[in-house]
Amino acid sequence: MKMNIHGKALLFICAAGVSTSLLLGSMFFLGLKEAENLLDRQVVTLAGNITQEAENFAEDEVRKRMESVILQKAYYVEIFMQELEGDVAILAKSMTNLTQENSAASTYRIYDPRQENVRSGQLYFLAGASGGSPSPKALQSASIGDVMHRLAKSYEAAPMLFYIGSKDGWSLRMDFMSNPDELMVLPAEALTPAYDTRDRYWYKLGKEAVGKDVAEIIPIYASLGGETLLACVMPYEDADGFAGVVGISIAPVVLQQEIKKEVLTEDNISFLINPQGQIVLSSAKEGTFAPNRPDFDLRKTDNQALSQAAEDMIAGNNNSKRVQVDGEDCYLVYAHVGDKGWSYGELVKLEEVRSDAQFIGLSTKKELQELQGIAAPLLEKIRIYLFCAMGILLVVLFWVSWRWAKNFTRPFTELAEGMRRVAGGHFDEKIHISTGDEIEKLADSFNAMTDDLNVYMQELSEAQAKKAQTAAGLDVAIGIQKGLLPKAFPKSEKFSLFARMEPAKEVGGDFYDFYYLGKNRLVLTMASVDSSSHDMGKGIPAALFMAVAKNILRNCLNTNRGKNPAAALQQAMERLAEENVEKLSVNAFVGILDTGTGELSYANTSPTPALLCHGEDIEELAKREDVGELKQGRAVLAHGNVLFLYTDNVWSHSGADGSYLDLAWFQKTMAPIAAESAENITLTMEAAMKSYRQKSGQEGDIALMVLRWNG
């Protein structure tokens, strides 16, 4: 039976409806499947890209931090070497003075290890080729032992060796060990005529420096049981010219402990190389960077990148390079030490740097997998809805179904596009979907994930900044400041001396110093670092400038031989002003006390005067004038006089009533304790000042020094 027009039309409409439903359903299911696959791909891509971005960011932050820390450590090593060179210069000058004076033999005892035991800190004689007892020149030079003892007190390292090598072949030595009662065990050869000091490597190098007026720093290998020592040598003269070589050798314990600080991890390798490419000091015990290898030159290693870096280090450059050591990728960061080819470097493994960044990548992947967990049941539910809708939408036109499908899948497209933008590094990306259903919840979860990523990146940046701030923080400045202060106070029946320094929260660079120039001339220094800029006058810049100022003041006074403290102080101020781009300056009081007569000559560039107490009377010694040449003052101390030195921050604190410390307060506080020892006076005055400034707090460093004259 043939179908009529109504049946054909109905069949056509039904066929069209079924075809449309099948086509529409296929489009929906394919779209959902593609969205699910796209989410899977973006999880992997996004996690990998974020991990890579975080690793690059962490590597750059660590490199910047390490460059800053390395510069500080290299400067510390340079200051240490300068102080060692200065002490050797003092030793050489003392020997020159002793050999050029026509004085009788010294009463200082010289031990002969061929006949008696020698202990730590005792001066002993090695006859060498002469084979006899100490020569007249050796006996005349014996008082050099006093100089060796004074110089040794400024170091905490042991062993520490002092030695004098004469052009006649004999030598005077004094060794300081960690145990002061330790017996010296010398090689058998050293006690025979075959041991000639003129054949020693250090003697030959010191002799080559004649006329240069500079000390030479060298490594001495296998000196004490195979241990490498850092040695500094310099020639000295007698009336005929070159007379021999003096030297100081010191164990690298102090430097090794210092350069181990502020490392990223314990696996870091820190090392110091000399102009010959030898690794003189190293935190590594074995491997490429092991020390104590005189025949090893880092420039000649088979590792081309490491060899080129060593060449760059010795050339005096500061840089950072990526190298491969023992199959591991590392950062090598280095900075020059002085201008003689020494360089300090640190090696950090990139695996350690990347650990935090990899944690972010794992966290991101976990977040995305949670998003997948939300999306999976949602997609399954959508499939069920579409299957049911196919029967209902048979009569819906294709174009309506197509538009509806397009509108329905738009949120997933936007979500995938947002993931691609986030994978490109745009962590501020947000998706705005307001459907009111699970799709909006999925978009909200995605937005929460981008917020978490921003927080993670910010926390990573803050963590790296905190590490850099810690490496360059005030602990380093305080360590430098306290490490440069003298530890032992001189003992004398004619006077007592005591000093205290209390650093502020922001180290200001205040310091004190005291030492002997000759036998009866005691130098007293009280100084503070000042700057027109508040930031430059605090922290590490002030502490490092303090170290330079202390060294220059000592050198100027040694050059002047203490004859004119005003001229020496003026010269030091001029040297500190040269090329001083930070505009830092030093306010200093320098006095030289004749411990035999009590005569005090002094000069002062500080705006506050030193105080001399005569019982209940207080005399203000000269303070800095605004114009004119720096003047030298003179005072003669009488029995019971108290000399009180302090930095200018003492007067900058107010009490509970708002008033400031003044001379009347000082006189009232000092009167009851003027007859006590220097230590009791110092501690009592310090406690009184702390009590007075409880309201205002301590704004700067405070240094005090008290000398009570009992002569």
XYZ file of C-alpha atoms in Angstrom:
711
model
C 0.000 0.000 0.000
C 1.415 3.297 -1.079
C 1.987 6.042 1.478
C 0.124 9.215 1.080
C 1.566 12.691 1.296
C 0.821 12.875 5.015
C 2.689 9.637 5.639
C 5.630 10.682 3.497
C 5.737 14.002 5.245
C 5.540 12.287 8.628
C 8.229 9.783 7.595
C 10.374 12.627 6.319
C 9.895 14.569 9.522
C 10.628 11.500 11.663
C 13.692 10.626 9.589
C 14.851 14.230 9.748
C 14.222 14.308 13.485
C 16.105 11.059 14.103
C 18.968 12.128 11.852
C 19.136 15.496 13.554
C 19.084 13.888 17.001
C 21.829 11.428 16.050
C 23.962 14.155 14.520
C 23.395 16.460 17.474
C 24.116 13.716 20.000
C 27.306 12.746 18.165
C 28.483 16.354 18.238
C 27.784 16.605 21.976
C 29.554 13.354 22.834
C 32.559 14.166 20.628
C 32.795 17.654 22.147
C 32.745 16.286 25.693
C 35.336 13.647 24.827
C 37.603 16.286 23.295
C 37.176 18.503 26.383
C 38.129 15.569 28.634
C 41.222 14.801 26.537
C 42.152 18.486 26.502
C 41.984 18.619 30.303
C 44.278 15.582 30.538
C 46.835 17.151 28.195
C 46.746 20.513 29.942
C 47.370 18.898 33.356
C 50.677 17.489 32.112
C 51.661 20.609 30.134
C 50.735 23.084 32.863
C 52.535 21.162 35.633
C 55.686 20.844 33.517
C 55.731 24.512 32.479
C 55.166 25.764 36.028
C 57.954 23.522 37.334
C 60.329 24.831 34.652
C 59.417 28.484 35.377
C 59.887 27.948 39.119
C 63.266 26.247 38.575
C 64.488 29.129 36.401
C 63.279 31.651 38.974
C 64.913 29.773 41.881
C 68.215 29.417 40.007
C 68.306 33.146 39.247
C 67.512 34.087 42.871
C 70.177 31.725 44.246
C 72.741 33.064 41.788
C 72.050 36.661 42.879
C 72.177 35.714 46.542
C 75.403 33.747 46.130
C 77.089 36.595 44.230
C 76.309 38.985 47.107
C 77.516 36.554 49.790
C 80.687 35.641 47.850
C 81.672 39.314 47.554
C 81.336 39.710 51.332
C 83.352 36.558 52.073
C 86.070 37.497 49.560
C 86.359 40.887 51.235
C 86.665 39.190 54.648
C 89.503 36.995 53.316
C 91.178 40.094 51.848
C 90.974 41.922 55.200
C 92.395 38.823 56.956
C 95.337 38.728 54.546
C 95.934 42.466 54.942
C 96.091 42.091 58.721
C 98.502 39.151 58.345
C 100.683 41.236 56.022
C 100.572 44.134 58.497
C 101.695 41.905 61.372
C 104.570 40.505 59.294
C 105.579 44.085 58.453
C 105.636 44.869 62.199
C 107.779 41.769 62.799
C 110.195 42.769 60.000
C 110.456 46.342 61.246
C 111.091 45.149 64.807
C 113.901 42.856 63.604
C 115.401 45.686 61.532
C 115.416 47.939 64.609
C 116.988 45.228 66.778
C 119.754 44.405 64.289
C 120.616 48.048 63.635
C 120.861 48.978 67.324
C 124.210 48.477 69.063
C 122.572 47.021 72.135
C 123.754 44.244 74.396
C 122.367 40.725 74.212
C 118.715 40.456 75.301
C 117.826 38.726 78.562
C 114.904 36.995 76.846
C 115.529 33.259 77.133
C 116.362 31.272 74.015
C 115.822 27.484 74.182
C 118.089 25.007 72.409
C 116.017 21.974 71.237
C 119.216 19.943 70.877
C 119.693 20.028 74.657
C 116.273 20.717 76.230
C 112.535 20.391 75.648
C 110.710 23.279 73.971
C 107.031 24.013 74.606
C 104.389 26.062 72.857
C 105.102 29.822 73.030
C 108.852 29.435 73.827
C 111.556 30.997 71.634
C 114.071 28.422 70.345
C 117.217 28.499 68.207
C 118.159 26.321 65.210
C 121.904 26.644 64.573
C 121.922 25.340 61.013
C 125.327 25.126 59.339
C 127.114 26.885 62.228
C 126.241 24.014 64.557
C 127.109 26.071 67.621
C 125.318 28.082 70.279
C 123.338 31.252 69.483
C 125.469 33.891 67.788
C 125.739 37.464 69.194
C 123.259 38.648 66.564
C 120.795 35.944 67.581
C 121.166 36.860 71.271
C 120.723 40.551 70.439
C 117.505 39.719 68.539
C 116.007 37.539 71.303
C 113.628 40.262 72.508
C 111.691 39.701 69.268
C 109.926 37.038 71.354
C 107.921 39.810 73.073
C 106.702 41.052 69.684
C 105.733 37.505 68.650
C 103.693 37.041 71.837
C 101.826 40.330 71.325
C 101.022 39.560 67.703
C 99.866 36.004 68.511
C 97.228 37.328 70.950
C 95.211 38.852 68.090
C 94.652 35.412 66.488
C 92.464 32.548 67.663
C 93.965 29.966 65.327
C 96.377 27.184 66.259
C 98.933 26.092 65.262
C 100.583 29.461 64.515
C 104.317 29.646 63.705
C 106.674 32.663 63.936
C 110.155 32.364 62.434
C 113.243 34.485 61.718
C 115.704 33.225 59.079
C 119.129 34.890 59.130
C 121.359 35.294 56.107
C 123.992 33.500 58.255
C 121.953 30.282 58.201
C 120.562 30.220 61.776
C 116.930 30.807 62.685
C 114.824 31.865 65.692
C 111.366 30.319 66.004
C 108.322 30.396 68.253
C 105.382 28.017 67.742
C 101.935 28.470 69.318
C 99.879 25.283 69.566
C 96.305 24.698 70.766
C 97.713 23.171 73.971
C 100.033 25.743 75.633
C 101.968 22.936 77.386
C 102.520 20.880 74.248
C 106.123 19.810 73.580
C 107.496 20.739 70.161
C 108.435 17.686 68.080
C 110.935 18.816 65.444
C 112.240 16.795 62.485
C 115.609 15.194 63.206
C 117.129 17.079 60.270
C 116.263 20.447 61.891
C 118.684 19.677 64.753
C 121.656 18.987 62.475
C 124.062 21.275 60.553
C 122.425 20.025 57.341
C 119.341 22.122 58.113
C 120.109 25.525 56.559
C 117.284 28.057 56.763
C 118.560 29.665 53.574
C 117.437 26.576 51.639
C 113.816 26.948 52.771
C 111.233 27.895 50.148
C 109.819 30.696 52.277
C 113.296 32.184 52.829
C 114.023 32.284 49.095
C 110.671 33.886 48.307
C 111.162 36.497 51.058
C 114.653 37.301 49.798
C 113.269 37.907 46.302
C 110.993 40.604 47.791
C 113.963 42.785 48.841
C 113.266 46.378 47.821
C 109.529 45.799 47.258
C 108.590 46.716 50.845
C 105.608 44.330 50.685
C 104.847 40.995 52.292
C 104.299 37.840 50.217
C 101.556 35.305 51.058
C 102.232 31.681 50.076
C 100.969 28.195 50.958
C 103.421 25.908 52.745
C 102.574 22.238 52.162
C 103.169 19.288 54.501
C 104.416 21.590 57.251
C 102.736 20.037 60.302
C 101.885 16.391 59.813
C 100.928 17.026 56.192
C 98.722 20.063 56.928
C 98.854 23.097 54.639
C 99.659 26.407 56.348
C 99.077 29.912 55.020
C 102.391 31.778 55.304
C 103.337 35.452 54.951
C 107.034 36.406 54.597
C 109.043 39.628 54.272
C 112.770 40.569 54.353
C 114.403 42.599 57.134
C 117.649 44.563 57.124
C 120.677 45.361 59.246
C 123.217 48.152 58.850
C 124.671 46.406 55.753
C 121.350 45.867 53.968
C 119.520 42.529 53.623
C 119.826 40.542 56.873
C 117.256 37.781 56.551
C 113.553 36.921 56.283
C 110.734 36.963 58.852
C 107.512 35.035 58.500
C 104.237 33.976 60.095
C 102.445 30.725 59.230
C 98.887 30.204 60.402
C 96.499 27.265 60.265
C 93.536 27.904 57.956
C 90.999 27.062 60.696
C 89.715 30.630 61.065
C 89.158 31.169 57.346
C 87.720 27.675 56.835
C 85.156 28.225 59.600
C 84.188 31.635 58.247
C 83.736 30.587 54.617
C 81.524 27.647 55.681
C 78.926 30.126 57.019
C 75.867 31.242 55.053
C 76.008 28.350 52.546
C 72.839 27.137 50.870
C 73.378 23.533 51.971
C 76.098 21.509 53.678
C 76.968 20.026 50.256
C 78.306 23.380 49.026
C 82.061 23.478 48.361
C 83.912 26.686 49.275
C 87.543 27.156 48.280
C 90.413 29.655 47.901
C 92.949 29.529 45.049
C 96.235 31.386 44.616
C 97.735 32.906 41.433
C 99.321 29.524 40.581
C 95.901 27.842 40.409
C 96.525 25.804 43.572
C 93.593 25.145 45.915
C 94.984 26.489 49.183
C 91.854 26.169 51.354
C 88.742 24.070 50.713
C 85.753 22.675 52.585
C 86.041 19.509 50.446
C 88.105 16.630 51.813
C 88.543 14.788 48.520
C 87.789 15.051 44.815
C 88.517 17.850 42.359
C 88.552 20.565 45.040
C 90.587 18.716 47.680
C 93.349 20.932 49.164
C 96.985 20.184 50.057
C 98.076 19.264 46.512
C 101.082 21.414 45.533
C 101.343 19.873 42.040
C 97.674 20.434 41.128
C 96.666 23.425 38.947
C 92.909 23.977 38.560
C 93.559 25.737 35.257
C 94.955 22.513 33.766
C 92.100 20.178 34.666
C 90.463 18.146 31.877
C 87.140 19.848 32.660
C 87.227 22.680 30.100
C 84.488 24.784 31.732
C 86.193 24.501 35.127
C 89.590 25.297 33.607
C 88.239 28.452 31.933
C 86.580 29.523 35.174
C 89.893 29.121 37.031
C 91.615 31.324 34.439
C 88.904 33.959 34.922
C 89.245 33.779 38.722
C 93.016 34.318 38.674
C 92.524 37.207 36.212
C 90.782 39.047 39.078
C 87.193 38.879 37.764
C 83.931 38.439 39.706
C 81.471 36.147 37.940
C 79.178 33.120 38.118
C 79.180 30.174 35.719
C 77.391 26.865 35.287
C 79.828 23.953 35.343
C 79.627 20.175 35.631
C 81.593 18.527 38.439
C 81.636 14.745 38.925
C 78.614 14.362 36.624
C 76.454 16.928 38.481
C 75.333 20.359 37.227
C 76.553 23.121 39.550
C 76.806 26.890 39.862
C 80.313 28.257 40.445
C 80.269 31.783 41.928
C 83.559 33.570 42.613
C 85.118 36.931 43.514
C 88.696 38.215 43.546
C 90.634 38.614 46.805
C 92.928 41.634 46.654
C 94.895 42.463 43.517
C 97.509 39.682 43.489
C 95.564 36.918 41.713
C 93.919 35.235 44.745
C 90.250 34.349 44.341
C 87.468 32.846 46.495
C 84.668 30.677 45.098
C 81.711 28.500 46.092
C 80.119 25.603 44.228
C 76.404 24.849 44.747
C 74.589 21.871 43.226
C 71.635 22.817 41.013
C 69.728 19.778 42.291
C 69.599 21.421 45.734
C 68.382 24.692 44.189
C 65.639 22.982 42.203
C 64.133 21.039 45.100
C 61.759 23.843 46.192
C 60.716 24.521 42.593
C 59.981 20.823 42.006
C 57.769 20.863 45.090
C 55.687 23.635 43.479
C 55.355 21.551 40.316
C 54.149 18.536 42.311
C 51.689 20.721 44.242
C 50.350 22.177 40.988
C 49.899 18.721 39.493
C 48.009 17.635 42.595
C 45.668 20.646 42.304
C 45.000 19.888 38.643
C 44.298 16.246 39.411
C 41.735 17.397 41.970
C 40.138 19.491 39.218
C 40.021 16.385 37.047
C 38.291 14.565 39.890
C 35.606 17.263 39.906
C 35.258 17.285 36.112
C 34.992 13.489 35.592
C 31.593 12.903 37.295
C 30.337 16.145 35.796
C 31.125 14.957 32.266
C 29.522 11.578 32.954
C 26.364 13.286 34.203
C 26.276 15.441 31.081
C 26.413 12.330 28.873
C 23.339 10.921 30.629
C 21.457 14.216 30.194
C 22.241 14.287 26.488
C 21.122 10.687 25.956
C 17.722 11.465 27.481
C 17.434 14.723 25.551
C 17.801 12.923 22.204
C 14.231 11.539 22.418
C 12.792 14.882 23.495
C 14.542 17.008 20.850
C 13.460 14.989 17.713
C 11.386 17.877 16.427
C 13.981 20.600 17.266
C 15.554 22.156 14.199
C 19.220 21.394 13.491
C 20.363 24.992 13.683
C 18.722 25.435 17.134
C 20.421 22.275 18.360
C 23.726 23.410 16.863
C 23.541 26.821 18.609
C 22.556 25.184 21.858
C 25.505 22.763 21.615
C 27.810 25.622 20.866
C 26.577 27.649 23.858
C 26.699 24.601 26.091
C 30.332 23.748 25.310
C 31.589 27.356 25.479
C 32.511 27.197 29.236
C 34.723 24.157 28.609
C 36.420 25.955 25.723
C 37.025 28.990 27.926
C 38.372 26.751 30.688
C 40.815 25.043 28.303
C 41.887 28.399 26.859
C 42.461 29.697 30.391
C 44.665 26.689 31.140
C 46.755 27.399 28.038
C 47.276 31.026 29.151
C 48.225 29.952 32.679
C 50.662 27.421 31.219
C 52.266 30.360 29.404
C 53.033 32.064 32.732
C 49.938 34.314 33.111
C 49.095 33.352 36.700
C 46.687 36.293 37.092
C 44.311 34.722 34.529
C 40.652 34.431 35.661
C 37.700 32.686 34.001
C 34.309 34.354 34.481
C 31.484 31.803 34.092
C 28.057 32.408 35.667
C 26.023 29.333 34.803
C 25.000 28.589 38.382
C 25.806 24.878 38.088
C 28.766 22.481 38.321
C 30.474 24.197 35.361
C 30.635 27.426 37.361
C 31.984 25.402 40.322
C 34.690 23.988 38.031
C 35.588 27.524 36.880
C 35.684 28.715 40.503
C 38.044 25.850 41.351
C 40.272 26.838 38.436
C 40.337 30.469 39.643
C 41.207 29.266 43.157
C 44.058 27.245 41.658
C 45.499 30.342 39.919
C 45.266 32.228 43.231
C 47.212 29.410 44.903
C 49.833 29.574 42.146
C 50.273 33.303 42.745
C 50.678 32.621 46.467
C 53.212 29.850 45.784
C 55.295 32.105 43.511
C 55.139 34.959 46.024
C 56.173 32.653 48.885
C 59.059 31.319 46.774
C 60.221 34.897 46.051
C 59.943 35.834 49.735
C 61.826 32.696 50.789
C 64.695 33.447 48.394
C 64.766 37.113 49.476
C 64.827 36.047 53.123
C 67.790 33.747 52.464
C 69.643 36.571 50.682
C 68.816 38.984 53.498
C 70.046 36.472 56.084
C 73.330 35.913 54.155
C 73.996 39.673 54.012
C 72.409 40.469 57.385
C 73.632 41.933 60.576
C 75.066 38.672 61.937
C 77.953 38.970 59.479
C 78.453 42.651 60.411
C 78.408 41.893 64.156
C 80.815 38.985 63.657
C 83.238 41.212 61.738
C 82.895 44.018 64.299
C 83.469 41.824 67.385
C 86.182 39.781 65.678
C 88.299 42.904 65.122
C 88.225 44.055 68.745
C 91.274 43.128 70.881
C 90.508 40.320 73.346
C 93.204 40.477 76.041
C 93.775 43.587 78.178
C 97.368 44.482 79.132
C 98.446 43.776 82.715
C 100.552 46.366 84.573
C 101.124 47.542 88.134
C 101.049 51.153 86.956
C 97.628 51.089 85.333
C 94.526 49.016 84.754
C 92.635 49.052 81.443
C 89.198 47.774 80.472
C 86.817 48.370 77.542
C 83.336 47.355 76.418
C 81.447 47.602 73.126
C 77.716 47.000 72.824
C 76.496 46.855 69.185
C 73.081 48.265 68.274
C 70.331 46.462 66.374
C 71.818 48.064 63.264
C 75.607 47.837 63.636
C 77.108 51.330 63.514
C 80.816 50.525 63.248
C 82.009 51.774 66.658
C 85.260 50.194 67.859
C 88.140 50.509 70.276
C 91.740 49.372 70.002
C 94.871 49.244 72.146
C 98.380 47.930 71.548
C 101.993 48.717 72.317
C 104.368 50.703 70.112
C 107.650 49.635 71.606
C 108.015 48.637 75.239
C 106.506 51.590 77.173
C 104.189 53.281 74.664
C 100.550 52.183 74.843
C 98.250 53.297 72.001
C 94.582 53.900 72.945
C 91.982 54.324 70.172
C 88.222 55.025 70.403
C 86.393 55.555 67.085
C 83.001 55.444 65.394
C 81.942 55.279 61.736
C 79.795 58.184 60.536
C 77.956 58.862 57.269
C 75.752 61.497 55.702
C 73.469 58.613 54.700
C 71.713 56.665 57.467
C 71.737 53.394 55.497
C 75.428 53.525 54.583
C 76.429 54.290 58.193
C 74.886 51.055 59.477
C 75.213 47.309 59.038
C 77.796 45.598 56.857
C 79.076 48.812 55.116
C 79.880 50.324 58.525
C 81.464 47.109 59.854
C 83.657 46.664 56.788
C 84.649 50.344 56.774
C 85.469 49.942 60.490
C 87.888 47.096 59.613
C 89.603 49.231 56.971
C 89.760 52.255 59.320
C 91.294 50.202 62.128
C 93.967 48.805 59.801
C 94.796 52.261 58.331
C 94.990 53.869 61.803
C 97.426 51.159 62.944
C 99.550 51.483 59.816
C 99.732 55.303 60.070
C 100.707 55.155 63.753
C 103.311 52.443 63.053
C 104.736 54.523 60.195
C 104.748 57.630 62.400
C 106.193 55.448 65.239
C 103.770 57.222 67.584
C 105.813 60.421 67.668
C 102.942 62.655 66.546
C 99.446 61.169 66.981
C 97.847 64.275 65.444
C 99.848 63.900 62.224
C 99.164 60.155 62.096
C 95.425 60.701 62.672
C 95.330 63.433 60.003
C 97.063 61.100 57.536
C 94.606 58.297 58.320
C 91.596 60.608 57.766
C 92.995 61.660 54.379
C 93.592 58.064 53.299
C 90.063 57.078 54.320
C 88.636 59.986 52.313
C 90.357 58.833 49.103
C 87.899 57.235 46.643
C 85.306 57.011 49.412
C 82.175 56.956 47.251
C 79.967 55.944 50.200
C 80.909 59.208 51.994
C 81.776 57.320 55.184
C 84.065 58.899 57.762
C 85.561 58.075 61.153
C 85.426 60.122 64.359
C 88.409 59.018 66.410
C 90.358 59.786 69.570
C 93.961 58.507 69.527
C 96.186 58.732 72.580
C 99.697 57.438 73.255
C 100.518 56.824 76.916
C 104.096 56.600 78.161
C 103.636 53.870 80.776
C 106.897 54.877 82.407
C 106.133 58.582 83.051
C 102.335 58.781 82.715
C 102.594 61.363 79.920
C 99.644 61.219 77.475
C 99.850 62.780 73.988
C 96.600 62.727 72.037
C 94.560 64.015 69.098
C 90.798 63.981 68.557
C 88.553 64.273 65.471
C 85.387 63.413 67.437
C 82.833 66.151 68.305
C 82.863 64.894 71.910
C 85.873 65.262 74.223
C 87.628 62.571 76.208
C 87.298 62.982 79.998
C 90.142 62.992 82.542
C 88.990 62.563 86.162
C 91.039 64.030 89.050
C 89.116 62.804 92.073
C 85.768 64.662 91.899
C 87.034 67.103 89.236
C 86.625 66.286 85.543
C 88.716 67.816 82.761
C 87.527 67.779 79.146
C 90.349 66.975 76.724
C 90.363 68.624 73.296
C 87.591 67.805 70.843
C 87.348 68.371 67.090
C 87.407 71.971 65.856
C 85.359 72.929 62.764
C 88.325 74.525 60.958
C 92.092 74.556 61.180
C 94.800 71.947 61.451
C 94.272 69.002 63.780
C 96.014 69.843 67.065
C 97.885 67.563 69.413
C 97.185 67.695 73.144
C 99.281 66.653 76.121
C 98.451 65.653 79.682
C 100.417 64.065 82.535
C 98.472 61.499 84.559
C 98.771 61.580 88.338
C 98.125 58.750 90.784
C 94.422 57.854 90.851
C 93.565 59.705 87.617
C 90.941 58.027 85.421
C 90.877 58.484 81.616
C 87.375 57.860 80.207
C 86.960 57.352 76.416
C 83.602 56.851 74.687
C 81.862 57.177 71.315
C 79.467 60.031 70.541
C 76.309 57.843 70.800
C 76.659 57.998 74.611
C 75.196 61.515 74.680
C 72.323 60.798 72.221
C 70.023 58.930 74.650
C 67.356 60.527 76.804
C 66.112 59.478 80.219
C 62.582 58.953 81.527
C 62.130 62.742 81.989
C 63.307 63.504 78.431
C 66.672 64.953 79.504
C 69.955 63.881 77.914
C 73.195 62.671 79.452
C 75.563 65.530 80.278
C 78.788 66.249 82.144
C 76.962 66.831 85.442
C 75.350 63.375 85.262
C 78.732 61.840 84.464
C 80.436 63.640 87.385
C 77.692 62.546 89.799
C 77.856 58.906 88.629
C 81.649 58.758 88.487
C 82.428 60.230 91.934
C 81.511 57.179 94.099
C 83.470 54.712 91.917
C 86.545 56.754 90.896
C 88.823 54.779 93.244
C 87.818 51.346 91.859
C 89.511 49.315 89.102
C 89.097 50.148 85.409
C 86.901 47.062 84.897
C 84.518 47.947 87.763
C 84.306 51.568 86.583
C 83.518 50.474 83.005
C 80.835 47.939 83.979
C 79.228 50.318 86.507
C 79.080 53.201 83.994
C 77.679 50.881 81.318
C 74.924 49.648 83.661
C 74.095 53.232 84.680
C 73.795 54.304 81.027
C 71.511 51.354 80.224
C 69.266 52.261 83.140
C 69.186 55.913 82.046
C 68.177 55.206 78.435
C 65.436 52.627 79.169
C 62.831 54.947 77.682
C 64.605 55.844 74.427
C 66.365 52.525 73.772
C 69.768 52.103 72.139
C 69.917 53.758 68.705
C 73.612 53.200 67.918
C 76.715 51.316 68.978
C 78.173 52.282 72.360
C 81.851 51.745 73.125
C 83.555 52.605 76.444
C 87.199 52.461 77.544
C 88.566 53.270 81.015
C 92.231 53.569 82.039
C 93.052 54.071 85.712
C 96.574 55.332 86.437
C 98.196 53.863 89.549
C 101.749 55.162 88.903
